[in-house]
CSV table of C-alpha atoms and ligand atoms in Angstrom, one decimal:
chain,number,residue,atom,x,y,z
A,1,UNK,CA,0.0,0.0,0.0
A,2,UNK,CA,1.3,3.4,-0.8
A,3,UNK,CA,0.7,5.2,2.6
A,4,UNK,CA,0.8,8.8,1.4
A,5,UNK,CA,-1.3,8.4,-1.7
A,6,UNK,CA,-4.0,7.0,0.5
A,7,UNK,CA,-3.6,9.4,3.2
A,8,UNK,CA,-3.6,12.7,1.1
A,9,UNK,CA,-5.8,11.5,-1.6
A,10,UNK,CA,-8.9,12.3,1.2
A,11,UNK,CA,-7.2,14.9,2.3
A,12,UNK,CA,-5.9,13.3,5.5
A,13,UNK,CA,-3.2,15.6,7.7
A,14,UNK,CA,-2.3,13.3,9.7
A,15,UNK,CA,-1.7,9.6,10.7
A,16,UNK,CA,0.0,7.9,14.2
A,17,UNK,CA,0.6,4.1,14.2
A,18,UNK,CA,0.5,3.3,18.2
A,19,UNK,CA,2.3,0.5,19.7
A,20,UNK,CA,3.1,-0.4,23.0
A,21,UNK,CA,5.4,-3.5,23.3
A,22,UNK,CA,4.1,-4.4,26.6
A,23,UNK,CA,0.1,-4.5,26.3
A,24,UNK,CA,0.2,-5.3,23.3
A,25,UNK,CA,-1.4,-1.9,21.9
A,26,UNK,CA,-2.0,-1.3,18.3
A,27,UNK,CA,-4.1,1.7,17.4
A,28,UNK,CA,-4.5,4.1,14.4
A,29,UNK,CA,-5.0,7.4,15.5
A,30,UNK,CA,-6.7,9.8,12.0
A,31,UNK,CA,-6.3,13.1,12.0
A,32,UNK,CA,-8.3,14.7,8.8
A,33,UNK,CA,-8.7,17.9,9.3
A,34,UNK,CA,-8.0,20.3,12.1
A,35,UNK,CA,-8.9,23.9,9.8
A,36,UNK,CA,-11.4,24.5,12.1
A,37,UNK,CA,-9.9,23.5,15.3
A,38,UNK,CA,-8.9,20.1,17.4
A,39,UNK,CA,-9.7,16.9,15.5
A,40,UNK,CA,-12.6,15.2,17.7
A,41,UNK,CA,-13.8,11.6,16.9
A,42,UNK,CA,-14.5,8.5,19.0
A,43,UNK,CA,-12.4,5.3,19.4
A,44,UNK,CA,-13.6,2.3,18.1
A,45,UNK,CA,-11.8,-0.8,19.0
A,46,UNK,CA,-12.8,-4.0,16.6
A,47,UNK,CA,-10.9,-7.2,15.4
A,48,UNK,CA,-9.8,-6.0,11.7
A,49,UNK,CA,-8.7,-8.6,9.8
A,50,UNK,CA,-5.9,-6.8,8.4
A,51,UNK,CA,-4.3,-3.7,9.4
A,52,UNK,CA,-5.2,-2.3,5.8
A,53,UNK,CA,-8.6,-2.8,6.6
A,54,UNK,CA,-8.1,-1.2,10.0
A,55,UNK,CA,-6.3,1.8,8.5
A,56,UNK,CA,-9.3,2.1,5.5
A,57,UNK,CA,-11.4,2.7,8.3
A,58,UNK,CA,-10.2,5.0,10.2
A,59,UNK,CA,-9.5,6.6,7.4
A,60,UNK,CA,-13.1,6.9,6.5
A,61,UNK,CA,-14.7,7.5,9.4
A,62,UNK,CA,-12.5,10.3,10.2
A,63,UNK,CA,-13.3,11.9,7.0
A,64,UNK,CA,-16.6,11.7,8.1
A,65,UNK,CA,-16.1,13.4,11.5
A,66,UNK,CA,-15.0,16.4,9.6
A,67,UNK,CA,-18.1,16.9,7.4
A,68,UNK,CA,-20.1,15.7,10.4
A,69,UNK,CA,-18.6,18.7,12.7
A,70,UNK,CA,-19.0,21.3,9.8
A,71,UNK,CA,-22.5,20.3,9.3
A,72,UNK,CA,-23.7,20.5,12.8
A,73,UNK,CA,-21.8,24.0,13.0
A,74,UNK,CA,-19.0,22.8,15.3
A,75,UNK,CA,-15.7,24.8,14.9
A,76,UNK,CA,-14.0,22.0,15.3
A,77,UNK,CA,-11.5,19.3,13.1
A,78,UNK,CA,-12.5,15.5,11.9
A,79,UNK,CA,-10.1,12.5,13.8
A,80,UNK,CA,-10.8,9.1,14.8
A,81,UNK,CA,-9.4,6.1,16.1
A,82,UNK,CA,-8.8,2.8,15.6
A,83,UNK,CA,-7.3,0.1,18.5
A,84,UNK,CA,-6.7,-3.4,16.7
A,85,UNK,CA,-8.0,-6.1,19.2
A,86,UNK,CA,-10.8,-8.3,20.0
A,87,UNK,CA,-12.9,-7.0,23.0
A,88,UNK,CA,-11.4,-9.8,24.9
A,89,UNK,CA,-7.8,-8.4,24.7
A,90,UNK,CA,-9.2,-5.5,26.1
A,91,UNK,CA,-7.1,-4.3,29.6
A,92,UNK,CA,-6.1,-1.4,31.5
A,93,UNK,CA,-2.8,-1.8,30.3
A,94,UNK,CA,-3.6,-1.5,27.1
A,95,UNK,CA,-6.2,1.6,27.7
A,96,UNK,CA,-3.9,3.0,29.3
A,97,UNK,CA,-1.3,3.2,27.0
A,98,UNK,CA,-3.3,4.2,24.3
A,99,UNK,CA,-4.1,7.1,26.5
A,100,UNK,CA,-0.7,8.2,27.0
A,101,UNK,CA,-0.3,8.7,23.1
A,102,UNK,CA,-3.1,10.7,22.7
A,103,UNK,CA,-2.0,12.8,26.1
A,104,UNK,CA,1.3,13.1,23.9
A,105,UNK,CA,-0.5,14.8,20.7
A,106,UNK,CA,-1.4,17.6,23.7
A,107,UNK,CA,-5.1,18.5,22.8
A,108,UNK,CA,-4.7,18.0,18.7
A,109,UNK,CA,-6.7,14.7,18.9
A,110,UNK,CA,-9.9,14.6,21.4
A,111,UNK,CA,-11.9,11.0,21.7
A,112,UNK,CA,-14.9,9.1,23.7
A,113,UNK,CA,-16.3,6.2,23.6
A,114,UNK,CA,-17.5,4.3,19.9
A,115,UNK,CA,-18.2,0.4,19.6
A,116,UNK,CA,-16.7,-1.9,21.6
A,117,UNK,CA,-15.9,0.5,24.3
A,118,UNK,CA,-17.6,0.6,27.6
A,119,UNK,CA,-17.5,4.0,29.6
A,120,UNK,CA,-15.2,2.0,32.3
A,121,UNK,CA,-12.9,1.3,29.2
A,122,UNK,CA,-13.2,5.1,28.7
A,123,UNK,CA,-12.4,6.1,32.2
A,124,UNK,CA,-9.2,3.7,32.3
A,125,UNK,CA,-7.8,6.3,29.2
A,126,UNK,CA,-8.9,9.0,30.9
A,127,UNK,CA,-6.6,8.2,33.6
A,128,UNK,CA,-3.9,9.1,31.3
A,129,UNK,CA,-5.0,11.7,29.0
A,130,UNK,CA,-7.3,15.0,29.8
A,131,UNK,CA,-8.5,14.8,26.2
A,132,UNK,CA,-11.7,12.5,26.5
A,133,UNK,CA,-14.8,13.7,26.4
A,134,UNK,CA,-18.4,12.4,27.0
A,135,UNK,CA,-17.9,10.5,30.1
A,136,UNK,CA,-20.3,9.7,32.3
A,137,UNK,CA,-19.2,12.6,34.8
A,138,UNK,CA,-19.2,14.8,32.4
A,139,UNK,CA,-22.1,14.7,30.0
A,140,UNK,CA,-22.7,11.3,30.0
A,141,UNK,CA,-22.5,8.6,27.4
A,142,UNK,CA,-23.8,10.2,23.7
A,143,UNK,CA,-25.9,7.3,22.5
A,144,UNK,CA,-29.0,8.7,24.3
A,145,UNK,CA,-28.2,11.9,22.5
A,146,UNK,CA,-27.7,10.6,19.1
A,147,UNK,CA,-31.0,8.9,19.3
A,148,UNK,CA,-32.8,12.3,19.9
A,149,UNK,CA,-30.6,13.5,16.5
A,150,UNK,CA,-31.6,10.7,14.7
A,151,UNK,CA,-35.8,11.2,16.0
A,152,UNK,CA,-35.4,14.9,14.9
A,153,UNK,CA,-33.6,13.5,11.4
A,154,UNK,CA,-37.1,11.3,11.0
A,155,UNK,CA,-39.0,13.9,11.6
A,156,UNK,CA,-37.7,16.5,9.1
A,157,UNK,CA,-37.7,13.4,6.4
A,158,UNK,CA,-41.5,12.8,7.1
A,159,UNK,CA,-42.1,16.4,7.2
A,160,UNK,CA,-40.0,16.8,3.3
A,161,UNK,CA,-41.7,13.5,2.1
A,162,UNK,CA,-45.4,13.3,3.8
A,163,UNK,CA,-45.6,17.5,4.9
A,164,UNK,CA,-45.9,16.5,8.2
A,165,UNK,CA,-43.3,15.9,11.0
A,166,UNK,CA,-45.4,13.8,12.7
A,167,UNK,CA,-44.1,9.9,13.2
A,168,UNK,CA,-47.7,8.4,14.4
A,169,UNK,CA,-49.1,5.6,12.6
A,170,UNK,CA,-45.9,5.5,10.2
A,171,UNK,CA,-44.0,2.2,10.2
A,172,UNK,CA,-40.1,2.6,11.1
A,173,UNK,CA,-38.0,-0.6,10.4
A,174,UNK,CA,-34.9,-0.2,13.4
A,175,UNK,CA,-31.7,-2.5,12.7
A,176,UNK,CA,-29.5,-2.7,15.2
A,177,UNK,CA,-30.4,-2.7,18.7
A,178,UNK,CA,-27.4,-1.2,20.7
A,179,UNK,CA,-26.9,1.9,22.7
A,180,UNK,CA,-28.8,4.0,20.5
A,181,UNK,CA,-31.4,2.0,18.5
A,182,UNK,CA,-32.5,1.2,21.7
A,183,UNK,CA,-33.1,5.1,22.6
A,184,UNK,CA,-34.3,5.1,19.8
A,185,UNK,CA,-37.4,2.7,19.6
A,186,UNK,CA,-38.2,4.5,23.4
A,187,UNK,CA,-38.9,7.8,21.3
A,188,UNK,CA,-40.4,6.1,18.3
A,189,UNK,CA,-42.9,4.3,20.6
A,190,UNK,CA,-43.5,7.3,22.7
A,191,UNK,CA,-44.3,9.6,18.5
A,192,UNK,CA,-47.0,6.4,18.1
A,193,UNK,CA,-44.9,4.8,15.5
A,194,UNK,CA,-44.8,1.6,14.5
A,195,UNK,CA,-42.1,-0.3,15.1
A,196,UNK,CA,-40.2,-3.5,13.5
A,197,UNK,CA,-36.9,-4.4,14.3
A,198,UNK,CA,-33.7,-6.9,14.6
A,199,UNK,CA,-30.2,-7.1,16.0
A,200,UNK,CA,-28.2,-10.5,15.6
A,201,UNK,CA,-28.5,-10.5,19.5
A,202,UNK,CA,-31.9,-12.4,19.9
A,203,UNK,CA,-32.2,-11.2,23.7
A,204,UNK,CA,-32.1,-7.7,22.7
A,205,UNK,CA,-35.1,-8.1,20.0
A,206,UNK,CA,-37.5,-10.0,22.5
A,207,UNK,CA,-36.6,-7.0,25.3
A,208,UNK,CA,-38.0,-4.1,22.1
A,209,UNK,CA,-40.7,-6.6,21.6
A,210,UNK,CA,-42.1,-6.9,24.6
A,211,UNK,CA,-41.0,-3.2,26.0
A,212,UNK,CA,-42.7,-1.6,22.9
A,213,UNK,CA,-44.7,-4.1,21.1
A,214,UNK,CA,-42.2,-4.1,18.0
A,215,UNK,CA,-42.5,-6.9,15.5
A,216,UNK,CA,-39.5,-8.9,15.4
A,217,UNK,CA,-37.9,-9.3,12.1
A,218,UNK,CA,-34.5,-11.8,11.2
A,219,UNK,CA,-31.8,-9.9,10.2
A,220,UNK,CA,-31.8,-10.6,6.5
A,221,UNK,CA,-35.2,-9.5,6.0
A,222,UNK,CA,-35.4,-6.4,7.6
A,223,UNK,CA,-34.2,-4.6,4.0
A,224,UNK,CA,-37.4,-5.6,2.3
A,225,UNK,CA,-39.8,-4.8,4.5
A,226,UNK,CA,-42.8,-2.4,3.5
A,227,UNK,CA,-41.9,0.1,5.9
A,228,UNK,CA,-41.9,3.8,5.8
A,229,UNK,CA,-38.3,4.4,7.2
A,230,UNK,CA,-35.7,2.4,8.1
A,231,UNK,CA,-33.3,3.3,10.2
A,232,UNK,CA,-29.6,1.3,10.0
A,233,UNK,CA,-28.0,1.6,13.4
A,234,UNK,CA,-25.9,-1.3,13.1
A,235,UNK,CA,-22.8,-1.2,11.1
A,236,UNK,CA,-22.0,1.0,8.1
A,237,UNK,CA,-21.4,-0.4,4.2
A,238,UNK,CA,-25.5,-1.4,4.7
A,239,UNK,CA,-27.1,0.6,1.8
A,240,UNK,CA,-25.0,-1.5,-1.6
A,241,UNK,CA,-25.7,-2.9,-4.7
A,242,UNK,CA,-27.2,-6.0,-2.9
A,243,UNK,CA,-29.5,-4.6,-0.5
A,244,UNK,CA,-30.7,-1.2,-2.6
A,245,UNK,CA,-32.7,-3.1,-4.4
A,246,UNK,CA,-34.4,-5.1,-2.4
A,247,UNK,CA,-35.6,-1.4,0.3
A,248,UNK,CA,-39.3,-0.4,0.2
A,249,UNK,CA,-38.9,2.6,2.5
A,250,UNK,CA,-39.1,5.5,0.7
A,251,UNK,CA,-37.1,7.5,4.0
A,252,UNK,CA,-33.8,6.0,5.0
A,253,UNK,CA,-32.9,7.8,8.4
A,254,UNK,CA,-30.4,5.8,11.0
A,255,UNK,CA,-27.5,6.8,12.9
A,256,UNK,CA,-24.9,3.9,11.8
A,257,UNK,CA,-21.3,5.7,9.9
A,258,UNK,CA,-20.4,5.1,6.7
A,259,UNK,CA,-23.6,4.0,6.0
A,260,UNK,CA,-23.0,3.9,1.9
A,261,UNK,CA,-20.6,1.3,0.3
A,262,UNK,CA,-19.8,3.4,-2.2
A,263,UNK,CA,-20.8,7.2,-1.6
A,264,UNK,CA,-21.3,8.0,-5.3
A,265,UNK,CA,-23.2,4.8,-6.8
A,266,UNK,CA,-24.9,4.4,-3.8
A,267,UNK,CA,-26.3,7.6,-3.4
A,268,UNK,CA,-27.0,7.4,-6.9
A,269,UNK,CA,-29.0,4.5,-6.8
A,270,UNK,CA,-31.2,5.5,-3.7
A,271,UNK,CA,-31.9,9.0,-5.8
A,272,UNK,CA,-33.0,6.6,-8.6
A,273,UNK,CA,-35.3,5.0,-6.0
A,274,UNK,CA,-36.8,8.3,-4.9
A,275,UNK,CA,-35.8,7.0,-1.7
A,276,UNK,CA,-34.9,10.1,0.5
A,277,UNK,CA,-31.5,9.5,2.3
A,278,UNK,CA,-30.4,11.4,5.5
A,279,UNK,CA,-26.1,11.6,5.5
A,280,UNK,CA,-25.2,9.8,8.2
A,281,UNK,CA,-23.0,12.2,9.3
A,282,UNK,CA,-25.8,14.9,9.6
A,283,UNK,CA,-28.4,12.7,11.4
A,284,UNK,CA,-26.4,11.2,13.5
A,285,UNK,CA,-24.6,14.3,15.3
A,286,UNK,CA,-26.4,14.4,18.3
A,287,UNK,CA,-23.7,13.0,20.0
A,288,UNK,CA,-20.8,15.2,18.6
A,289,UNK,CA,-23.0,17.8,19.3
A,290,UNK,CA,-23.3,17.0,23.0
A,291,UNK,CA,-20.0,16.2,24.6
A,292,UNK,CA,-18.5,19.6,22.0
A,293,UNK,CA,-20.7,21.5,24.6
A,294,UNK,CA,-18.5,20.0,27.2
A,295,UNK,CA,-15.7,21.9,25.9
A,296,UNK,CA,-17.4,25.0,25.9
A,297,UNK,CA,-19.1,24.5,29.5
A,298,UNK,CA,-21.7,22.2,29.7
A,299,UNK,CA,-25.5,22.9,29.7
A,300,UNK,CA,-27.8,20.6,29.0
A,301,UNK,CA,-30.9,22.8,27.5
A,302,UNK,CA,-28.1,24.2,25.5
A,303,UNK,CA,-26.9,21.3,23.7
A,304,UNK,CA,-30.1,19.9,23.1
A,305,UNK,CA,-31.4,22.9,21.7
A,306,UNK,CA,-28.3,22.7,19.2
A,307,UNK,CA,-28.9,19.0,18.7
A,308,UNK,CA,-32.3,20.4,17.5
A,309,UNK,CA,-30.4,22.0,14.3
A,310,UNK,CA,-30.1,18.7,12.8
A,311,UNK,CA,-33.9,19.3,11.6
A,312,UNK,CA,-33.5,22.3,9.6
A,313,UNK,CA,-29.9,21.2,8.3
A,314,UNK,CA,-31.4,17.9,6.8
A,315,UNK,CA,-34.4,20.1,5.4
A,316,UNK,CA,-32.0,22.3,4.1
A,317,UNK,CA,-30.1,19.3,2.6
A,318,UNK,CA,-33.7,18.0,0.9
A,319,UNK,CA,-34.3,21.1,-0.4
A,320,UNK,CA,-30.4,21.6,-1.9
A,321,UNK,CA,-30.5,18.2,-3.4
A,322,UNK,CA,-33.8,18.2,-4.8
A,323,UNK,CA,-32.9,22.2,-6.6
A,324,UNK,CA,-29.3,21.0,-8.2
A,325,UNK,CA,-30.0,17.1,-8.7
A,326,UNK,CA,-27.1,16.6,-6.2
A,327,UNK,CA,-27.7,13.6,-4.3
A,328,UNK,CA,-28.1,14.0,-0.6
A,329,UNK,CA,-25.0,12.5,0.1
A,330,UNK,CA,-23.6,15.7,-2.2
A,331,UNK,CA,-25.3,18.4,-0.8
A,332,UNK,CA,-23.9,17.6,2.5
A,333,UNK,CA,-20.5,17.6,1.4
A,334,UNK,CA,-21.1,21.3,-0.4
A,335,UNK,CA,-22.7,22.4,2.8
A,336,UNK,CA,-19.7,20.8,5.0
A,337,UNK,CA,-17.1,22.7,2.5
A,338,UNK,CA,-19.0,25.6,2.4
A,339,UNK,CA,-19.3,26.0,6.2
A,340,UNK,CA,-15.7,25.0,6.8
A,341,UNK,CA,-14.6,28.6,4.5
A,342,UNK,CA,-17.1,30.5,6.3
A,343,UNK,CA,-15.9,29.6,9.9
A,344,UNK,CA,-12.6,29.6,8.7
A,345,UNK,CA,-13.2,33.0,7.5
A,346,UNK,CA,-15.1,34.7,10.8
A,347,UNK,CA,-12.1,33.0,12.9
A,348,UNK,CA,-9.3,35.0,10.9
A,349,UNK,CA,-11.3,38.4,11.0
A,350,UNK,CA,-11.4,37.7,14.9
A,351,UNK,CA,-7.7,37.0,14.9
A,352,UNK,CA,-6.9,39.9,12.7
B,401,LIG,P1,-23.8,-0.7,19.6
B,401,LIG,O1,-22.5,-1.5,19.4
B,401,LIG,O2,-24.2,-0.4,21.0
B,401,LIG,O3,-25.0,-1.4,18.8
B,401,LIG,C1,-24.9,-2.0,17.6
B,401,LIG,C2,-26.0,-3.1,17.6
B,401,LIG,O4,-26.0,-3.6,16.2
B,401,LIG,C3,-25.7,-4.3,18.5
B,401,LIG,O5,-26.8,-4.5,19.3
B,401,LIG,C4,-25.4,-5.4,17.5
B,401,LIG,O6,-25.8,-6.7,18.0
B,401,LIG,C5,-26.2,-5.0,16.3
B,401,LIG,N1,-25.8,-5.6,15.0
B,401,LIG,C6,-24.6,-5.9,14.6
B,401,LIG,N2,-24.7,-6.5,13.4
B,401,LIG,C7,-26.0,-6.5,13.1
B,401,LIG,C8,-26.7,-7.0,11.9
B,401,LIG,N3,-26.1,-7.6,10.9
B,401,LIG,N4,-28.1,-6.9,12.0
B,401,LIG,C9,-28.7,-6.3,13.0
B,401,LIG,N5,-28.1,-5.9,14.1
B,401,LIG,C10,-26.7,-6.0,14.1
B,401,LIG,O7,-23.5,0.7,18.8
B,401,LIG,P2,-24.3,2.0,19.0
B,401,LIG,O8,-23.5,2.9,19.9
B,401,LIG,O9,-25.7,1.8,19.2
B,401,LIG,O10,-24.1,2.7,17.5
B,401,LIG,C11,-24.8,2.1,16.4
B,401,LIG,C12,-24.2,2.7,15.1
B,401,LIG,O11,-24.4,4.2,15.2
B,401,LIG,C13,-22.8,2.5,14.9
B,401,LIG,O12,-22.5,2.4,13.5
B,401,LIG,C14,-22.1,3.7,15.4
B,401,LIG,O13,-20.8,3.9,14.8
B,401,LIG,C15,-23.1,4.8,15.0
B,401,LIG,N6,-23.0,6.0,15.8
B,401,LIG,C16,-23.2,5.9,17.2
B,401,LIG,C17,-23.1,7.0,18.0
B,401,LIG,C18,-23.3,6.9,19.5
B,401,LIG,O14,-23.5,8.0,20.1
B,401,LIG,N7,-23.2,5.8,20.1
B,401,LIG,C19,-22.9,8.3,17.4
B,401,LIG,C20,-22.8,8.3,16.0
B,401,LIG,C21,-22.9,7.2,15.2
């Protein structure tokens, strides 16, 4: 692999290979883009089966932190991190050394807590490094938040597709039942939608079923159900060449990264489809918006109140893409781009 060519060729700044002899760390550490100001993103830690593949994504979803910061109006750069392990080899050791590197990149690189992480796991790098955020004594884990981003993101969909942004009576197909489909179906339940969903954990479907009376669906089938929405909170690489086909939603609106194979024949397709897509990295920056208010002094009316941007951004987005014939996936990159310049610009008239 040529290391530059893939690193610049997104535009990339930056790019640590950790290793720590003794636990046995090895993490990727992305920084994008820090125009705008520190490079935030979470740390995932997953078994890659190669270290190209680890690199590829944090690669990509670092990228993705950077549009997803300028979108939600953060002044703030794109990072993210990668450790290469199963969640078995997880220890303090090894936490705690990955902590110590980012400690060493002295504020440049800020992190929490992505999959495979617990907050424990996040307090045991926080013993080692200032630069973590969204703790839970700070302002708790994100999840709950992102699921509120991602009920707003429905809600601005329905209101562009059906011209209302009510949920009741529609029928929302959930995948993935983790930390934040499961906030999730709580507010879908509480809007009087209908729910249907799956997870490859069968214990967590039967809990949604009986909690919310949600239909349970097997994983495979949950792409050609006659739903409304569906919302991929899972992993990302869902909406491809295979399953595209095969969607009846006309709204796709979940908080899983990367949720495109391929951004531009993906897109492509779903704008065939007249299926409206909401950019993952839009919808699903409740989060990012959260624990960035940590930085600035937390409030919690405050940051949901921004959290609550994500509705007229994605409407903004419809409207954009629908006007040019971009796809959705398009517009947000314009709008990223374009309000990357514009902070850019108001922080050097401040500094002049
Ligand atoms: P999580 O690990 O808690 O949950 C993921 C769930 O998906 C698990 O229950 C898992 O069993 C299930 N799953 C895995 N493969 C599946 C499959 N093939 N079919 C159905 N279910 C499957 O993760 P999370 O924190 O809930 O995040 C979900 C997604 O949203 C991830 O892609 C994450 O990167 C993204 N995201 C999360 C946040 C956040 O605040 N946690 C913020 C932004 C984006």
């Amino acid at each position: 692999m040529e290391l530059f060519k893939t690193t610049s060729a997104a535009g990339h700044e930056q790019v640590l290979f950790c290793h720590d002899q003794a636990s046995g760390l090895k993490a990727i550490i992305a920084i994008h883009d820090s125009r705008l100001g520190a490079a935030m993103g979470a740390t995932r830690l997953w078994p890659y089966e190669s270290e190209a593949a680890a690199l590829t994504d944090a690669l990509r979803l670092s990228r993705g932190m950077t549009y997803k910061a300028a979108c939600a109006n953060i002044p703030m750069g794109g990072g993210k991190a990668v450790i290469i392990a199963k969640p078995e080899e997880k220890t303090c050791e090894l936490l705690q050394a990955y902590g110590r590197f980012i400690e060493r990149l002295n504020g440049r690189f800020i992190t929490g807590q992505d999959i495979n992480l617990t907050p424990q796991d996040v307090r045991q790098i926080n013993r080692e490094t200032q630069y973590v955020v969204g703790t839970q004594e700070k302002s708790g884990g994100p999840a709950p938040v992102t699921a509120i981003g991602v009920l707003l993101g429905m809600k601005a969909a329905a209101k562009y597709r059906f011209g209302s942004d009510s949920l009741k009576g529609l029928k929302v197909a959930v995948q993935g039942l983790g930390n934040v489909g499961q906030h999730l179906c709580e507010w879908l339940y509480k809007n009087d939608a209908k729910l249907f969903v799956s997870d490859i954990n069968q214990a967590k479907v039967s809990k949604l079923a009986r909690l919310y009376g949600a239909t349970a669906v097997e994983p495979e089938e949950i792409y050609g159900l006659d739903v409304d929405i569906f919302a991929p909170c899972a992993m990302g690489a869902i909406l491809n060449s295979q399953t595209i086909p095969m969607i009846k939603a006309g709204i796709i609106a979940g908080s899983a990264n990367n949720q495109l194979e391929d951004e531009q024949l993906h897109g492509e397709m779903l704008t065939a489809k007249d299926i409206l897509y909401c950019p993952d990295y839009v919808i699903n920056s409740g989060g990012l918006i959260n624990v960035y208010h940590e930085l600035i002094g937390y409030n919690e009316k405050k940051a949901i109140s921004h959290v609550h941007s994500i509705y007229d951004t994605l409407l903004e987005l419809f409207n954009k893409a629908n006007t040019t014939g971009m796809t959705t996936h398009e517009a947000s990159k314009q709008l990223a781009e374009e309000r990357i310049i514009k902070t850019q610009q108001a922080q050097m008239l401040v500094s002049a």
